[in-house]
Coordinates of C-alpha atoms in Angstrom, one line a residue:
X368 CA -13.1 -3.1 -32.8
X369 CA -10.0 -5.5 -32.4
X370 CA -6.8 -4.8 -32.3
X371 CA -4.4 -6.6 -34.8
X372 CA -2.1 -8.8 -33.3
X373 CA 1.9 -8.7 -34.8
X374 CA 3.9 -12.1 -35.0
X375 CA 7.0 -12.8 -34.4
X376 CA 9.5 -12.3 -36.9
X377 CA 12.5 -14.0 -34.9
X378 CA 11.8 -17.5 -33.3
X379 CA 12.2 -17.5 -30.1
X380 CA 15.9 -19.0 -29.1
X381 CA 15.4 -22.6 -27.3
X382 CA 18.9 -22.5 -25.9
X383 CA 20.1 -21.9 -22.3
X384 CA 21.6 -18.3 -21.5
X385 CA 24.5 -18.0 -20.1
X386 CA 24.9 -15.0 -17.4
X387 CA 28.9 -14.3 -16.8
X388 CA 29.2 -12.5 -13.7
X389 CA 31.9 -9.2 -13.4
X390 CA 34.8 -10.2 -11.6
X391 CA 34.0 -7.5 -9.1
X392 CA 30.8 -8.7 -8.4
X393 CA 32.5 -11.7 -6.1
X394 CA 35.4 -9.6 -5.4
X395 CA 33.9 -6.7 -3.6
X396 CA 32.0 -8.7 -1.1
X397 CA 34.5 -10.9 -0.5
X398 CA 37.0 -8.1 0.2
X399 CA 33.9 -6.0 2.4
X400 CA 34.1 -9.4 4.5
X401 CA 37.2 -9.9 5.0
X402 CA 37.8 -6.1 6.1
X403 CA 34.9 -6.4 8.3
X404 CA 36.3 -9.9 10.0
X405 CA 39.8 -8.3 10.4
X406 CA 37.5 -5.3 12.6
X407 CA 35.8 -7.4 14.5
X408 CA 39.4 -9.6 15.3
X409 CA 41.6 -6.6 16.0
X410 CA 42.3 -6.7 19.5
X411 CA 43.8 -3.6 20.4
X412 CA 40.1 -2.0 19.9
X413 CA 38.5 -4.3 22.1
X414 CA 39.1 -2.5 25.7
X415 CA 35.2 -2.0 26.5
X416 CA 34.4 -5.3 25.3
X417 CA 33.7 -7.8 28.4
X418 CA 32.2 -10.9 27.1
X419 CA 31.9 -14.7 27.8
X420 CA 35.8 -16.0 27.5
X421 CA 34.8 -19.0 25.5
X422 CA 33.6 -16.9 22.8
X423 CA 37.0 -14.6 23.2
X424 CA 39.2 -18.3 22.9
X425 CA 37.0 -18.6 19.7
X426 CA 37.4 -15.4 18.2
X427 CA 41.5 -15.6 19.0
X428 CA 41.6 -18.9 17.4
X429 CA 39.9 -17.5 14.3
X430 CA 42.2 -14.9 13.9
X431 CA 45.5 -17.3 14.7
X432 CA 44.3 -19.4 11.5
X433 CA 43.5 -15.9 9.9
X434 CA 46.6 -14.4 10.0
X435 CA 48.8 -17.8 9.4

């Protein structure tokens, strides 16, 4: 026994879609990584941190152009 088979009533669109993005959806990441930089370049909670001095130049110079 076969089963019946149903056409479509509606052709199928040929056009592109469009997908519009939330303005949060690039906002909230953008503001996560920027909180998370800021963290990461706050000096004052660095005490235990002892690392190579070229990367501490780096990271300073980063957050002078940061916080210009």
């Amino acid at each position: 026994m076969s089963a019946p088979t149903y056409s479509r009533t509606h052709p199928a669109t040929t056009g592109r879609t469009v997908t519009r993005l939330p303005w949060w959806a690039l906002a909230l990441p953008t503001l996560a990584f920027a909180a998370l930089l800021t963290l990461i370049l706050n000096p004052s909670d660095a005490h235990a941190a002892s690392g190579d001095p070229a990367i501490a130049q780096v990271l300073e110079r980063l957050r002078e152009l940061i916080t210009r």
